[in-house]
PDB file of C-alpha atoms and ligand atoms in Angstrom:
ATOM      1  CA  UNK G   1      10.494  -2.312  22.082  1.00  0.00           C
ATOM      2  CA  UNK G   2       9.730  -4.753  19.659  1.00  0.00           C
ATOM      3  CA  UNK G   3       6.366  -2.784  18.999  1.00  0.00           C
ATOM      4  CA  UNK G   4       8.255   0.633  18.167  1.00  0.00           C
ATOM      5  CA  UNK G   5      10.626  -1.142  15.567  1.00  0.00           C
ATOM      6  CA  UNK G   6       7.541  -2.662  13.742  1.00  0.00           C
ATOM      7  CA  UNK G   7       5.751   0.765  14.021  1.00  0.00           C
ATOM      8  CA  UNK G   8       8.649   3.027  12.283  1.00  0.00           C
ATOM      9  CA  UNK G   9       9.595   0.158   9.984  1.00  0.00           C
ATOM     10  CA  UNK G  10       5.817   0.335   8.731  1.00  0.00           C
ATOM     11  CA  UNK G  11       5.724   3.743   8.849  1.00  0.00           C
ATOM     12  CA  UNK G  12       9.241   4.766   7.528  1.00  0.00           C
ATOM     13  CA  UNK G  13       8.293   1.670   4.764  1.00  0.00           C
ATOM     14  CA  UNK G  14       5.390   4.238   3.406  1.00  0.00           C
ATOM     15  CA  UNK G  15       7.772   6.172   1.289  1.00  0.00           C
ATOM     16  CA  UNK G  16       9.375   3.776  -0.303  1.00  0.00           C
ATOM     17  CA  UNK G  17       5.824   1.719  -0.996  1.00  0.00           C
ATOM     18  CA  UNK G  18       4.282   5.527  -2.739  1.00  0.00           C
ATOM     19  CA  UNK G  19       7.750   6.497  -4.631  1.00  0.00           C
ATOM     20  CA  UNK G  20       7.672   2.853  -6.248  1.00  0.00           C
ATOM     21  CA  UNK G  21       4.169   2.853  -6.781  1.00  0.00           C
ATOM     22  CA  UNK G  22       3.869   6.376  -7.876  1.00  0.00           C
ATOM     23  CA  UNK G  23       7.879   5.317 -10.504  1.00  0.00           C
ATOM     24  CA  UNK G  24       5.920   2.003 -11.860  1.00  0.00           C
ATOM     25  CA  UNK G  25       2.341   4.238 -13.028  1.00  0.00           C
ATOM     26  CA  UNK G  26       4.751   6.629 -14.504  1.00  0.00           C
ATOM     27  CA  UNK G  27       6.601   3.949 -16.481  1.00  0.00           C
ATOM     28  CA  UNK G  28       3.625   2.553 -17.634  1.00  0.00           C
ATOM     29  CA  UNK G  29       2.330   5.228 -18.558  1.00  0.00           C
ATOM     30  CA  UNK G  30       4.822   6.510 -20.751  1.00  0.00           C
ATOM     31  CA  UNK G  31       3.314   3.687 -23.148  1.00  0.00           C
ATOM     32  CA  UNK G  32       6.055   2.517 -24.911  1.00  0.00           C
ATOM     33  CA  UNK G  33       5.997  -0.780 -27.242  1.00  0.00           C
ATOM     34  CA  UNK G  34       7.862  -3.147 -25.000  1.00  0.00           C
ATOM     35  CA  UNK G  35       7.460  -4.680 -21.840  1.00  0.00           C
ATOM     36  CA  UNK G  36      11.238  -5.013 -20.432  1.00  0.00           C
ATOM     37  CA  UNK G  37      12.953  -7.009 -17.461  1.00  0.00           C
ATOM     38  CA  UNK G  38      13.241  -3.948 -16.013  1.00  0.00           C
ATOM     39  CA  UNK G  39       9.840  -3.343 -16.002  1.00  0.00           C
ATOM     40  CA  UNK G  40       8.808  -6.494 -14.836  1.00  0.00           C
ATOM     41  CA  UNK G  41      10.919  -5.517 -11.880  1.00  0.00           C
ATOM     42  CA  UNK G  42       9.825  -2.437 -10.761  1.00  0.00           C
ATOM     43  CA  UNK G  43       6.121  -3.691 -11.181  1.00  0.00           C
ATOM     44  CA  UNK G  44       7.544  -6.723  -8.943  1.00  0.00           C
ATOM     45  CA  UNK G  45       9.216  -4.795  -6.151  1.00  0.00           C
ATOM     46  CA  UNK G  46       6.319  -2.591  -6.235  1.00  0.00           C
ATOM     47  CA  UNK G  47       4.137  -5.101  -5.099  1.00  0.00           C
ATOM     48  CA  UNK G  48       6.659  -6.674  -2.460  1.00  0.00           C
ATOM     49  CA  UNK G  49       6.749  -3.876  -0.504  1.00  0.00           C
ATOM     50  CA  UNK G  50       3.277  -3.414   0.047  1.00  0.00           C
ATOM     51  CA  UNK G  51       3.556  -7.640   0.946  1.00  0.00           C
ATOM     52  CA  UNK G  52       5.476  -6.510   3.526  1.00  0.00           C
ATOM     53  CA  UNK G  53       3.664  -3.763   4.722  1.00  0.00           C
ATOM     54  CA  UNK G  54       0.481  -6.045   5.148  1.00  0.00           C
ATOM     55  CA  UNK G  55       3.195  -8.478   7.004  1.00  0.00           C
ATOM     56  CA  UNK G  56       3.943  -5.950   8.938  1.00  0.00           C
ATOM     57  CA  UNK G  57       0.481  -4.491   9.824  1.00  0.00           C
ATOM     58  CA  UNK G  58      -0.940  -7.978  10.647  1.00  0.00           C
ATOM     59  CA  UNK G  59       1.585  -7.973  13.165  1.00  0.00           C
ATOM     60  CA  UNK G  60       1.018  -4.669  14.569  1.00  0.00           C
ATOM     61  CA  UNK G  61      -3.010  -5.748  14.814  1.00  0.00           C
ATOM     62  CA  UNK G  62      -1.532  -8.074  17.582  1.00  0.00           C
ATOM     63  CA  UNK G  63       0.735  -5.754  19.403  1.00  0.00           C
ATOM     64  CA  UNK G  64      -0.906  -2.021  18.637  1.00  0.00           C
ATOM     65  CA  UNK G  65      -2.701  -0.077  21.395  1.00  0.00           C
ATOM     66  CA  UNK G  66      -4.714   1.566  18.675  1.00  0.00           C
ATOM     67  CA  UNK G  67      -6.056  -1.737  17.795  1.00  0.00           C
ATOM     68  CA  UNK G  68      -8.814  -2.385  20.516  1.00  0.00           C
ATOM     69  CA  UNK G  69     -12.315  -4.375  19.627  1.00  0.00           C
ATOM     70  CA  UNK G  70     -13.772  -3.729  22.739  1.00  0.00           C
ATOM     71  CA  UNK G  71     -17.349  -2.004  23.408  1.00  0.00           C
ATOM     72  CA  UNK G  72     -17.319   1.061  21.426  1.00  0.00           C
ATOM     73  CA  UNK G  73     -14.523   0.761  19.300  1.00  0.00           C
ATOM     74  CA  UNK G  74     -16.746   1.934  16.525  1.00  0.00           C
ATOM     75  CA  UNK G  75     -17.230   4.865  18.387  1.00  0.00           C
ATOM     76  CA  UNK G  76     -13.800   6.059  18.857  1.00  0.00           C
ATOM     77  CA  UNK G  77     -12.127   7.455  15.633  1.00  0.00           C
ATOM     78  CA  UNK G  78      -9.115   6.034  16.458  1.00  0.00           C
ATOM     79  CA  UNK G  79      -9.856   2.317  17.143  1.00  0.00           C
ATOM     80  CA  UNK G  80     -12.466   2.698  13.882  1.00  0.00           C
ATOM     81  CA  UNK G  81      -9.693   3.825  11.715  1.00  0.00           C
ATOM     82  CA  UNK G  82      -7.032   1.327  12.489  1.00  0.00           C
ATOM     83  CA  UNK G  83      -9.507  -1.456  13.071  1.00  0.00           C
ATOM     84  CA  UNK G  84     -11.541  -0.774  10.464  1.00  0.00           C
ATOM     85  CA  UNK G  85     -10.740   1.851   7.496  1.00  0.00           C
ATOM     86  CA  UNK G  86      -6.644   1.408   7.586  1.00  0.00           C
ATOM     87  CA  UNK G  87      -7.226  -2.375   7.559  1.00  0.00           C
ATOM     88  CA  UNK G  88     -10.026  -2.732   4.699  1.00  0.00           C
ATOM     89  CA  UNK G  89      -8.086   0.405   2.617  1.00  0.00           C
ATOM     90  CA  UNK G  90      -4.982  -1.189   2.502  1.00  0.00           C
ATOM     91  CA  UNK G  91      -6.252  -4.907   2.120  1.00  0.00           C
ATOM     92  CA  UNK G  92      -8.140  -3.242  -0.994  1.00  0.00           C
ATOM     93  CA  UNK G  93      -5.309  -1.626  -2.188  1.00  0.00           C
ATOM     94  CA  UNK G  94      -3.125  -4.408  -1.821  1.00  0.00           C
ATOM     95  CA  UNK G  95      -5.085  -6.945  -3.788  1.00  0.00           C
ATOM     96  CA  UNK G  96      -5.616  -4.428  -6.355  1.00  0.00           C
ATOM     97  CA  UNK G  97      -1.794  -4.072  -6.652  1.00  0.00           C
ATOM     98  CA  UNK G  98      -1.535  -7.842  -6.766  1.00  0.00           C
ATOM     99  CA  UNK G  99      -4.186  -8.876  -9.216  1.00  0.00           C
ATOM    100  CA  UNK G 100      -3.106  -6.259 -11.721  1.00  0.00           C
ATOM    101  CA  UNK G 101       0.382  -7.049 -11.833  1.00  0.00           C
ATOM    102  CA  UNK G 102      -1.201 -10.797 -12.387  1.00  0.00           C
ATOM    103  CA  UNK G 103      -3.440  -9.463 -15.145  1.00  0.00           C
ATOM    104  CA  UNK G 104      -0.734  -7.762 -16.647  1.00  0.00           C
ATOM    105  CA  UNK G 105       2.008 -10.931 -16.765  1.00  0.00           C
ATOM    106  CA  UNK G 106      -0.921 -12.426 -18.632  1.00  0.00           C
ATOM    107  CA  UNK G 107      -1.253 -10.283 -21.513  1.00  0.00           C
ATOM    108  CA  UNK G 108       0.079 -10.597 -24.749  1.00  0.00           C
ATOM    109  CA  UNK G 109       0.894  -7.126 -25.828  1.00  0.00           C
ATOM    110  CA  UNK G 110       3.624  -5.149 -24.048  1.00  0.00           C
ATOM    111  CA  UNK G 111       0.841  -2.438 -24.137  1.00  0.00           C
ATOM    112  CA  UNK G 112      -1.615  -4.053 -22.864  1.00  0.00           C
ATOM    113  CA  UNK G 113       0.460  -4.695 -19.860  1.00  0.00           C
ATOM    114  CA  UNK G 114       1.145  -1.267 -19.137  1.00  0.00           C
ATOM    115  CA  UNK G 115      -2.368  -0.839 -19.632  1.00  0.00           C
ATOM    116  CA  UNK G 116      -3.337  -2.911 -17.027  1.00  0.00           C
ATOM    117  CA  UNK G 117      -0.489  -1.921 -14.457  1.00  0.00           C
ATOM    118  CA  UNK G 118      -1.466   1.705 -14.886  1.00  0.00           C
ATOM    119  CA  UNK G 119      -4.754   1.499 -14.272  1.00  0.00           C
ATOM    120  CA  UNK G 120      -4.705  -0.982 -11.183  1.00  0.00           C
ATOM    121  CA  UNK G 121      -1.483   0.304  -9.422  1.00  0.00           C
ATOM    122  CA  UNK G 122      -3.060   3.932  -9.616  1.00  0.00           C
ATOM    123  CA  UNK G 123      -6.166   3.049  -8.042  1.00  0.00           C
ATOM    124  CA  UNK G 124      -4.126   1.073  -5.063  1.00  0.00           C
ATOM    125  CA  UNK G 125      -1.915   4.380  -4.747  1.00  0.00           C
ATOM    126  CA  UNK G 126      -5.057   6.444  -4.672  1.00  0.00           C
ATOM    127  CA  UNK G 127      -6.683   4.010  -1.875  1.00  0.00           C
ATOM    128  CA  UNK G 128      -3.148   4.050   0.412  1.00  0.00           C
ATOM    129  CA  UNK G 129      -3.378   7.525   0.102  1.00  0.00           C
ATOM    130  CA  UNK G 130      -6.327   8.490   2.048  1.00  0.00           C
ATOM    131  CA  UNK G 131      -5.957   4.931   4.065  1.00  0.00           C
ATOM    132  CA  UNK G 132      -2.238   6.731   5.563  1.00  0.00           C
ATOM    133  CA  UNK G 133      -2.965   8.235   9.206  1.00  0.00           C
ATOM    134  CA  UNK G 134      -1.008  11.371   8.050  1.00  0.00           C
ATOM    135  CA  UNK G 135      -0.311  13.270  11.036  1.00  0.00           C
ATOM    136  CA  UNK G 136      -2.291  15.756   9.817  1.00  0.00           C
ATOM    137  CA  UNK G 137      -5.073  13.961  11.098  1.00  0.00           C
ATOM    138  CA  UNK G 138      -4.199  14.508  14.842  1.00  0.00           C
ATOM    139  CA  UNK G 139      -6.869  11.877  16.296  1.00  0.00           C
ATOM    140  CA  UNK G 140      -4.879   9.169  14.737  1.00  0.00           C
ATOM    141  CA  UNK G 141      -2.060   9.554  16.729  1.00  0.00           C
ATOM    142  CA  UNK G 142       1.073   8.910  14.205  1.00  0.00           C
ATOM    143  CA  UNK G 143       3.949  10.427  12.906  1.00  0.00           C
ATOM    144  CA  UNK G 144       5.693  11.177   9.783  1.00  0.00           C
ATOM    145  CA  UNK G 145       8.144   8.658  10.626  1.00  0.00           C
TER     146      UNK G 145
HETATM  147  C1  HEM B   1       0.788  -0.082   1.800  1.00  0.00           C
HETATM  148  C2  HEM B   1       0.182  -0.393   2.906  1.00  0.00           C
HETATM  149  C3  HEM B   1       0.295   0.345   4.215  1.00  0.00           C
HETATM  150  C4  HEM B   1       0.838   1.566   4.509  1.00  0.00           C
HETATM  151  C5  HEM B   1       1.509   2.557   3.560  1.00  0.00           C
HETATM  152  C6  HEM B   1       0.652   1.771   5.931  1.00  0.00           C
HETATM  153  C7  HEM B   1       1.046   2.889   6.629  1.00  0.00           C
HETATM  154  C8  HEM B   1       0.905   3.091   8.004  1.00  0.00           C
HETATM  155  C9  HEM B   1       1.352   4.236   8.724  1.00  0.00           C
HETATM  156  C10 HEM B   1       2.057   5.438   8.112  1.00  0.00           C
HETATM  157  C11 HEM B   1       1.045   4.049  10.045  1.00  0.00           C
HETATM  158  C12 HEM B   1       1.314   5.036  11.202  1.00  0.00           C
HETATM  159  C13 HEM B   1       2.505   4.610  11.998  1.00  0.00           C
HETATM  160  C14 HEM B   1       2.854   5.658  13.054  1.00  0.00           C
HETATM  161  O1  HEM B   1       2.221   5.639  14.127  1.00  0.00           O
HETATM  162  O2  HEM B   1       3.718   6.494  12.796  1.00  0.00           O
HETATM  163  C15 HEM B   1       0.388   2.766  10.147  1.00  0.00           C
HETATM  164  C16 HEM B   1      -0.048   2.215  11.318  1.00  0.00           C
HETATM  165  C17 HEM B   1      -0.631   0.981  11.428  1.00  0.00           C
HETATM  166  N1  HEM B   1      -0.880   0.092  10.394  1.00  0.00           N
HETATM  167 FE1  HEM B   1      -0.456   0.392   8.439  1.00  0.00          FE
HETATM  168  N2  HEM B   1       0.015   0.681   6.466  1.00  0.00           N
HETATM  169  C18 HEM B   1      -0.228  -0.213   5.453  1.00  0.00           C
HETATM  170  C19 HEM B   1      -0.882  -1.425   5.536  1.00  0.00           C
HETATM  171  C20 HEM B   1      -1.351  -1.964   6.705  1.00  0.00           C
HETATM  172  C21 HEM B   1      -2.081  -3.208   6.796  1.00  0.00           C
HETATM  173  C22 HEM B   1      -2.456  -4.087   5.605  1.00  0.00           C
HETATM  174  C23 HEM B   1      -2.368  -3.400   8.113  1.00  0.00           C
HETATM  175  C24 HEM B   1      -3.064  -4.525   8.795  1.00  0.00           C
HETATM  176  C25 HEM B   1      -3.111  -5.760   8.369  1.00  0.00           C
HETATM  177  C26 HEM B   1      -1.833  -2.279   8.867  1.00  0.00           C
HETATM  178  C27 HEM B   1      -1.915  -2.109  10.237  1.00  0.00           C
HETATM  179  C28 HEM B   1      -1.483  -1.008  10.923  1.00  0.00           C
HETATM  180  C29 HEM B   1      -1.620  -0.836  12.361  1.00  0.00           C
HETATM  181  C30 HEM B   1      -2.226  -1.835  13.323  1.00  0.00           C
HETATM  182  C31 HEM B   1      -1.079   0.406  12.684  1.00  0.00           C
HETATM  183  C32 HEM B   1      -1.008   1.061  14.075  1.00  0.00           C
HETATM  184  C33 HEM B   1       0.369   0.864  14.663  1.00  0.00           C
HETATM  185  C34 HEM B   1       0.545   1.556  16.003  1.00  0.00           C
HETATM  186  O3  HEM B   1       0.708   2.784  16.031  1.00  0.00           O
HETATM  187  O4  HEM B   1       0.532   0.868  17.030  1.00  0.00           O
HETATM  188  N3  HEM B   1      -1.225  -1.429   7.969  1.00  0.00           N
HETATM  189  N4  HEM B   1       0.317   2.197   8.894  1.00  0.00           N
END
């Protein structure tokens, strides 16, 4: 029970972490001259979600099926991926997300700090994009939901 809420929070909880992620690189990217409050927001809330996403996660690691370190886990794409590639992808992404939004608060220029924010919130997006088990990718057992 309390398994399946976690599992179509965190997976229902994709969409909003990509259309965020996917409205702040746009924003930044249009480039303009000032660096508003409502900027600083939506590179904020950005970042939250994908906190809780890894909050989340860790807590599926303890209650997930698919998470099983026992002898051959490396060997079975489906205990690799969430043990290994889901975890280290997203944990990349996320820090990414969170050092660049740090980076950014600390530069001078409004510019700068879209700079920055583009540049580091597009690479996270590009790493939770291929670390997503998209259905499409039948061995990992998930949904689109
Ligand atoms: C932005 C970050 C993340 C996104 C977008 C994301 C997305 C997803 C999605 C779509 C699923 C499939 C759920 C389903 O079966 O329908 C999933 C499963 C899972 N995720 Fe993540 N995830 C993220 C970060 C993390 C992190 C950081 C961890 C670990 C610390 C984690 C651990 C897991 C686990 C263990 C499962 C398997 C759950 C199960 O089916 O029992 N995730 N994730």
């Amino acid at each position: 029970m309390l398994h399946s809420i976690l599992v179509h929070s965190h997976s229902g909880l994709r969409y909003i972490v990509l259309g965020l992620l996917i409205y702040a690189i746009f924003n930044a990217w249009s480039l303009r001259f000032n660096y508003t409050k409502q900027d600083k927001l939506i590179n904020l809330f950005a970042m939250v979600f994908c906190h809780v996403q890894l909050l989340l996660g860790i807590m599926l690691m303890f209650l997930s099926d698919k998470v099983n370190y026992g002898e051959g886990w490396m060997k079975n794409a489906q205990t690799r991926f969430y043990g290994m590639e889901h975890l280290l992808g997203m944990l990349a992404a996320i820090t990414l997300i969170t050092l660049g939004r740090r980076f950014a608060e600390g530069k001078e220029l409004p510019a700068d700090k879209h700079k920055v924010i583009k540049k580091y919130y597009l690479i996270g997006l590009i790493l939770i994009l291929i670390s997503i088990p998209w259905p499409f990718r039948e061995v990992l057992g998930a949904g689109w939901f």
